[in-house]
Coordinates of C-alpha atoms in Angstrom, one line a residue:
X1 CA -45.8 17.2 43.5
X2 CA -43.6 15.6 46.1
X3 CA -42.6 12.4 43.3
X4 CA -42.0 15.0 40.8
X5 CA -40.0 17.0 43.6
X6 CA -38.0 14.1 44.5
X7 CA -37.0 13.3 40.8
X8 CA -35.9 16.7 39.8
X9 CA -33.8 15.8 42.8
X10 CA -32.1 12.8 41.8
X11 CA -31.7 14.2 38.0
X12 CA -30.0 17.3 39.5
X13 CA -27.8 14.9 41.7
X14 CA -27.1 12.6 38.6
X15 CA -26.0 15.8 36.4
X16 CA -24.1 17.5 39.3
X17 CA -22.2 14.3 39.8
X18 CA -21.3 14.2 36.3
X19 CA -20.4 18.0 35.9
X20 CA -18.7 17.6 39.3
X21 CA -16.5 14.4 37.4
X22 CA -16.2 16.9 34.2
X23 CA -14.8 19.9 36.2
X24 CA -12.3 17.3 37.8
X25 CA -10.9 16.4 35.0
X26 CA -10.8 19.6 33.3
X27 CA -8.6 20.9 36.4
X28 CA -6.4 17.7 36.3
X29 CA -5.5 18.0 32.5
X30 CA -5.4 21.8 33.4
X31 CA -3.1 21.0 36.2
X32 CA -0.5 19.1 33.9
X33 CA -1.1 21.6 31.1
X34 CA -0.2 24.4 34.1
X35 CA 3.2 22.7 34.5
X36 CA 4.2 21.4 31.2
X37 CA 7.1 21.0 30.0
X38 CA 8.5 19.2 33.3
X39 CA 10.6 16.8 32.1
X40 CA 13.3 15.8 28.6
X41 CA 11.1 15.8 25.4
X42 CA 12.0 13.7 23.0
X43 CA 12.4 14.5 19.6
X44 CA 12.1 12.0 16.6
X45 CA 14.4 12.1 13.7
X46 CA 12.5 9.5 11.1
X47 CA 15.6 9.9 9.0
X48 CA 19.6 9.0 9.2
X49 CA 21.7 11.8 10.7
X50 CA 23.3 14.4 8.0
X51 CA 19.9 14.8 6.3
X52 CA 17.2 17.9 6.2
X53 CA 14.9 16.6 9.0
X54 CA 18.3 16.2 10.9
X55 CA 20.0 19.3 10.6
X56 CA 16.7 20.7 10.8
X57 CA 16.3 19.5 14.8
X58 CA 20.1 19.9 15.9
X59 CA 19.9 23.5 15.0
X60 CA 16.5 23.8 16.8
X61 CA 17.9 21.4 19.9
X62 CA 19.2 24.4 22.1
X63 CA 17.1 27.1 20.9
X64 CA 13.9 25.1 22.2
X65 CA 15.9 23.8 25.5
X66 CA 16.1 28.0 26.3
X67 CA 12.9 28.3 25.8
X68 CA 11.1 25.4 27.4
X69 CA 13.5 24.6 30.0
X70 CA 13.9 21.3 29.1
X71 CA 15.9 19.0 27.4
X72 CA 15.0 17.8 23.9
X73 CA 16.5 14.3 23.5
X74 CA 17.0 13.6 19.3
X75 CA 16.3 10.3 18.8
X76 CA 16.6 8.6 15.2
X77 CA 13.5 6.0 14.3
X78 CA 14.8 5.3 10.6
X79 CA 13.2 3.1 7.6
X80 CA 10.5 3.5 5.3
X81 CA 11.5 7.0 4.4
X82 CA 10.5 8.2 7.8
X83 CA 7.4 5.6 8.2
X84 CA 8.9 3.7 11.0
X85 CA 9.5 7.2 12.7
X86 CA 5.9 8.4 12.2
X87 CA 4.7 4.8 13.1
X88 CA 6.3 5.3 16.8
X89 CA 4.9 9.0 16.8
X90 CA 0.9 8.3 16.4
X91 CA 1.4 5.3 18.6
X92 CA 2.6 7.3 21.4
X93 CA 1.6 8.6 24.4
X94 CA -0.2 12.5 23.4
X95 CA 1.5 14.1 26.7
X96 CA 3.3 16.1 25.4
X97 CA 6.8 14.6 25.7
X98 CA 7.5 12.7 22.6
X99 CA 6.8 14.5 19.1
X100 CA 8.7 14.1 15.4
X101 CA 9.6 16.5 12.6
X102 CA 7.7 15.4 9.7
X103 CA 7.9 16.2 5.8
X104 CA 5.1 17.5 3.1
X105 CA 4.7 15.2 0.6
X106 CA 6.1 12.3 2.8
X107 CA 2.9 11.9 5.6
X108 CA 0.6 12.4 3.1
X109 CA 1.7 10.0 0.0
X110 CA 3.2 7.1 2.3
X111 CA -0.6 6.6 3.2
X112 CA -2.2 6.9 0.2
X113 CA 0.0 4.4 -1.8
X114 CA 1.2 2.2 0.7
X115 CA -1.5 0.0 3.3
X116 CA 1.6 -1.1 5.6
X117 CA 2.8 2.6 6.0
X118 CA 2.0 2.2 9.8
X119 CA 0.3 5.1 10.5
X120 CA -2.6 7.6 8.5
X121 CA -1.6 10.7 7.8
X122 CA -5.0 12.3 10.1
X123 CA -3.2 10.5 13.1
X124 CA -0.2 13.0 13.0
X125 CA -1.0 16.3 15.0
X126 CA 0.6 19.2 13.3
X127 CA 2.0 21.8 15.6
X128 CA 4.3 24.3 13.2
X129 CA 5.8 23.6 9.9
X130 CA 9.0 25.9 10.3
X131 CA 10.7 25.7 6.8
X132 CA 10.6 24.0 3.1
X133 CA 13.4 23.3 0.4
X134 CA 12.8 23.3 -2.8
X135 CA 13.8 19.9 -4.6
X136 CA 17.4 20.2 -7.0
X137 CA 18.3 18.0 -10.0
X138 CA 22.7 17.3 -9.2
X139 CA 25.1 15.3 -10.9
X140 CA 28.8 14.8 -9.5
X141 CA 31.3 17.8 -10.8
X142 CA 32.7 15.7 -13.3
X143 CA 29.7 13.9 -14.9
X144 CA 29.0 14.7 -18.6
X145 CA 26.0 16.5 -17.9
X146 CA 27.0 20.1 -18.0
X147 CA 23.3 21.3 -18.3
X148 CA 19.6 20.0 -18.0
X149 CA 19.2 20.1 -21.7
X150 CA 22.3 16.8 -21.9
X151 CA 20.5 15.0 -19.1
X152 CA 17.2 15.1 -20.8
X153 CA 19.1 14.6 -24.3
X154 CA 20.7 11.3 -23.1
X155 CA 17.6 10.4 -20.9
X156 CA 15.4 10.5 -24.1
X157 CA 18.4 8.4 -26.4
X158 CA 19.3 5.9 -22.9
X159 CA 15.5 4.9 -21.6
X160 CA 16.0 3.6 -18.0
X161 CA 20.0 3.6 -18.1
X162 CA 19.9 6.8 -15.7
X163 CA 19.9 6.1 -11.9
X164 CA 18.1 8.9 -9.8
X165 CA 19.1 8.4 -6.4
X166 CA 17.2 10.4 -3.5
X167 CA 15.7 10.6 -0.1
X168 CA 13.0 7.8 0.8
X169 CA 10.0 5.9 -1.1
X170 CA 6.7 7.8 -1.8
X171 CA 8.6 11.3 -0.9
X172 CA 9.5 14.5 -2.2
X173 CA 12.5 13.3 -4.2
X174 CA 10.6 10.3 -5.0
X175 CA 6.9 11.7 -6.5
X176 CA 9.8 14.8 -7.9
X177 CA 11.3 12.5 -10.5
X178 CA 8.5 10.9 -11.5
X179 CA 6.7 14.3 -12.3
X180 CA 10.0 15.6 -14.2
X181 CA 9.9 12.3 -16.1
X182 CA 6.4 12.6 -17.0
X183 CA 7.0 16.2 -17.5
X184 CA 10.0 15.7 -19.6
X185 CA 9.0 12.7 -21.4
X186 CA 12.1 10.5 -19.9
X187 CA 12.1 7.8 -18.6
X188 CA 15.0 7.5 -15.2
X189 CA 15.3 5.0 -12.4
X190 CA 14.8 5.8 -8.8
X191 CA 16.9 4.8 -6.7
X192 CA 15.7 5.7 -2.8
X193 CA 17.9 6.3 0.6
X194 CA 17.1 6.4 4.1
X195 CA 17.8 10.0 3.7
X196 CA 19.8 12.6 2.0
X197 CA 23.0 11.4 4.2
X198 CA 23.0 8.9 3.0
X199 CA 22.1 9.4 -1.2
X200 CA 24.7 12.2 -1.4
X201 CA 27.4 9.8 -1.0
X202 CA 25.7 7.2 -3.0
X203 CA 26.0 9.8 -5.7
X204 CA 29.7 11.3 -5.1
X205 CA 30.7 7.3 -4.9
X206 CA 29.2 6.9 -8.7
X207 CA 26.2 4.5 -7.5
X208 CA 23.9 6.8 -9.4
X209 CA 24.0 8.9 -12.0
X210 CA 22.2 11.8 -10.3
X211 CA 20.3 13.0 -7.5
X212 CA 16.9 14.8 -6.8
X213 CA 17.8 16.2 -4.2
X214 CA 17.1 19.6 -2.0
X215 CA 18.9 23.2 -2.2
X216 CA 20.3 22.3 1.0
X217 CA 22.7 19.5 -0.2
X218 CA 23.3 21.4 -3.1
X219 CA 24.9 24.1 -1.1
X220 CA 26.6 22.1 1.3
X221 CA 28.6 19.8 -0.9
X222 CA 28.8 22.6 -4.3
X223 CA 32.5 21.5 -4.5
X224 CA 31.7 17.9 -5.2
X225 CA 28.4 18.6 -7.3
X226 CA 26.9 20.5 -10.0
X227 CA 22.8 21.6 -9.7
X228 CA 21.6 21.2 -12.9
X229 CA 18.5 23.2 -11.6
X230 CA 16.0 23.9 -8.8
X231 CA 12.7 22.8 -8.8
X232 CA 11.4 26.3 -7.2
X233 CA 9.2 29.3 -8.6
X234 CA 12.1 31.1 -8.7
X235 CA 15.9 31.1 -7.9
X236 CA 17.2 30.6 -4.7
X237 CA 19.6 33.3 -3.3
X238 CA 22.1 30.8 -2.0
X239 CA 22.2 29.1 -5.9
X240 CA 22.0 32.2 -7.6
X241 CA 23.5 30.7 -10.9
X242 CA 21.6 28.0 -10.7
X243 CA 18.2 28.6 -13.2
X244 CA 14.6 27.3 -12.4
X245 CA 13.6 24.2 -14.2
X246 CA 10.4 27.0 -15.4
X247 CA 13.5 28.6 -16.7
X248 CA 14.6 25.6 -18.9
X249 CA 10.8 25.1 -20.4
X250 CA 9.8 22.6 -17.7
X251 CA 6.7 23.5 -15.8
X252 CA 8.3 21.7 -12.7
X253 CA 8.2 22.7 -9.1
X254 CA 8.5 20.4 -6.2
X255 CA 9.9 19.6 -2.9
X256 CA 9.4 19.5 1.3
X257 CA 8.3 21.2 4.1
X258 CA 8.6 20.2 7.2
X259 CA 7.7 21.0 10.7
X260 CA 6.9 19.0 14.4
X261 CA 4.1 17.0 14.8
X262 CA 2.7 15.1 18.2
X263 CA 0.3 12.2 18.2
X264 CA -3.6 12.0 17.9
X265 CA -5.2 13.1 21.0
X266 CA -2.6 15.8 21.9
X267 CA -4.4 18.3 24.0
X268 CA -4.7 21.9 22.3
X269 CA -3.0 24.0 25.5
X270 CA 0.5 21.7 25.0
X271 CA 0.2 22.0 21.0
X272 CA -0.1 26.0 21.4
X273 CA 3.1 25.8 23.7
X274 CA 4.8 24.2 21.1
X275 CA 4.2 26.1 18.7
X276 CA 4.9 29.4 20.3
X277 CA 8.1 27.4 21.2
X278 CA 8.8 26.8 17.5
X279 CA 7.5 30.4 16.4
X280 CA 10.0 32.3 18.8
X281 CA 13.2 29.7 17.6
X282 CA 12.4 30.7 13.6
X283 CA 12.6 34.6 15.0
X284 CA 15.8 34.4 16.3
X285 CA 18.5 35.9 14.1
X286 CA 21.1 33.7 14.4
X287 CA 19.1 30.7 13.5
X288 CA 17.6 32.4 10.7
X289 CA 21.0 33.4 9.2
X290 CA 22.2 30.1 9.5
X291 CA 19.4 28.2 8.1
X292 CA 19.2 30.1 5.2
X293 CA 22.3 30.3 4.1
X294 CA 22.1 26.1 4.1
X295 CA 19.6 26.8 1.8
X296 CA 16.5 26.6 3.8
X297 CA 13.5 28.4 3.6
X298 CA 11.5 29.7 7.0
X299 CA 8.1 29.7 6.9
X300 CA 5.5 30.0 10.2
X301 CA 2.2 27.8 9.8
X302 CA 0.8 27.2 13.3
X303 CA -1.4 24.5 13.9
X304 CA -4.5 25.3 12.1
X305 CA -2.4 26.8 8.6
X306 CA -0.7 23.2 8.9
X307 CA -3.8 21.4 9.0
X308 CA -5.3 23.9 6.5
X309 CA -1.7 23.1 4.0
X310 CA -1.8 19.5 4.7
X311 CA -5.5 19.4 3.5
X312 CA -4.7 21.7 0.1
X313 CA -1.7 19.2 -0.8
X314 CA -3.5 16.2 0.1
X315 CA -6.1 17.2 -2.7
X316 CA -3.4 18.7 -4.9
X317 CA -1.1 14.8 -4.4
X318 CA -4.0 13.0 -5.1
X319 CA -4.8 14.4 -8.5
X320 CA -0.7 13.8 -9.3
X321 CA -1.0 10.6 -8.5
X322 CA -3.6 9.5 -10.3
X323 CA -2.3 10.7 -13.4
X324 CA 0.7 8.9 -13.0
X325 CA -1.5 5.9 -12.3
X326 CA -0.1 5.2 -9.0
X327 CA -3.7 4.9 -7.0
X328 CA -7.1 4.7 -8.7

């Protein structure tokens, strides 16, 4: 009785030691959960300034400073449409005070077709997507394309002599004109940029022909370019005489969404303070007003409906691109 007295002794010491280790950690991370944010954030831009993911974060820079009571630094990590960006992101440390905007189809694709992407698209915590733009087919205001049917017309009578020009490798302007080309049985050129900054004037300089672009630059430079039409369910209010390419005949629908992510390992009490962060700046009015009349669409997916979205398109990008015979 005594030996078996004594050994239920030093088990209870051995699991009280450990629980005693447990519970001290718990109240550490609990501790620097209890004061987070303290210091600057910073916020990584994977793509050149002017773009989506760009306009995106400036408009959200002092909205989320009022409401954390920090600073959020932007900093740009550009190449590899937004790889190098995401690359820095999941090698990071998961505190808490470096996270990224990051774009559906971009994460997910990048990884799938490319083994040097730098990252996999499970390292990238999702904390909120916040909006989505639908992608746009644009010519300059002069070009000779007045209307989808002429681009398709001379795409079918030109094979390949159309440039597409667009934002990053293996994203949504990328996988978009592949589909339409498939769809439309063309046969275009892409053409990618480190972001839309930097393809819009690419375009209005006559580098390419056109652009798949997003409602977003559509709207901001309409005096320079003509939408042939929007890759959406439905038109957008802010191109109201634009028409659907479902309107045309073409079963086409595309584009991003994007949100902030932090790396793997970020701990579930800062990614819920983030996200409430990123829910209250999409309810303010001001930056509602102003974000959609750039064309942007708000949407609120908190961390589980991003993981549940990111899951659905991964299954749905697949399937796409393995009919166009871009992974086995």
């Amino acid at each position: 009785m005594l030996i078996l007295s004594v050994a239920g002794c030093s088990s209870t010491g051995g699991d009280n030691k450990a629980a005693n280790e447990t519970q001290k950690e718990t109240a550490d991370t609990t501790a620097k959960t209890a004061k987070y944010p303290e210091k600057p954030i910073n916020y990584i831009v994977a793509f050149n300034p002017g773009g989506e993911s760009d306009i995106t974060a400036r408009a959200q820079q002092k909205p989320l400073e009022k409401i954390l009571g920090v600073d959020i630094v932007i900093s740009y990590k550009i190449g590899g449409g937004g790889a190098v960006g995401w690359q820095e992101l999941v090698n990071s440390k998961p505190d808490g005070y470096t996270v990224a905007g990051f774009n559906l189809p971009h994460i997910i694709l990048q990884p799938m077709v490319r083994e040097d992407a730098g990252y996999k698209t499970e390292q990238i915590t999702p904390i909120y997507i916040f909006e989505a733009t639908p992608n746009i087919l644009a010519v300059r205001k002069d070009s000779e394309f007045k209307t989808l049917e002429d681009f398709v017309k001379y795409a079918k009578e030109n094979p390949g002599a159309i440039t597409i020009g667009g934002s990053g490798s293996y994203s949504a302007n990328h996988l978009g004109t592949l589909e339409f080309n498939q769809i439309a049985g063309i046969e275009t050129t892409y053409i990618p940029f480190s972001g839309s900054g930097e393809a819009v004037p690419a375009l209005l300089g006559g580098h390419v022909t056109a652009l798949m672009t997003y409602t977003t630059m559509g709207i901001k430079h309409s005096d320079e370019m003509r939408v042939l039409a929007v890759a959406a369910e439905e038109r957008v209010p802010a191109l109201p005489d634009v028409p659907t390419f479902k309107e045309l005949g073409y079963d086409y629908v595309e584009g991003a969404y994007r949100g902030m992510a932090g790396p793997p390992g970020l701990p579930e009490d800062i990614i819920k303070i983030l996200a409430e962060a990123n829910r209250k700046v999409n309810q303010n009015s001001a930056f509602r007003e102003k974000l959609e009349g750039m064309g942007f669409k708000l949407v609120d997916l908190g961390p589980e409906e991003s993981k549940k979205l990111i899951a659905e398109k991964t299954e749905y990008y697949r399937k796409i691109l393995k009919e166009l015979g871009l992974i086995k």
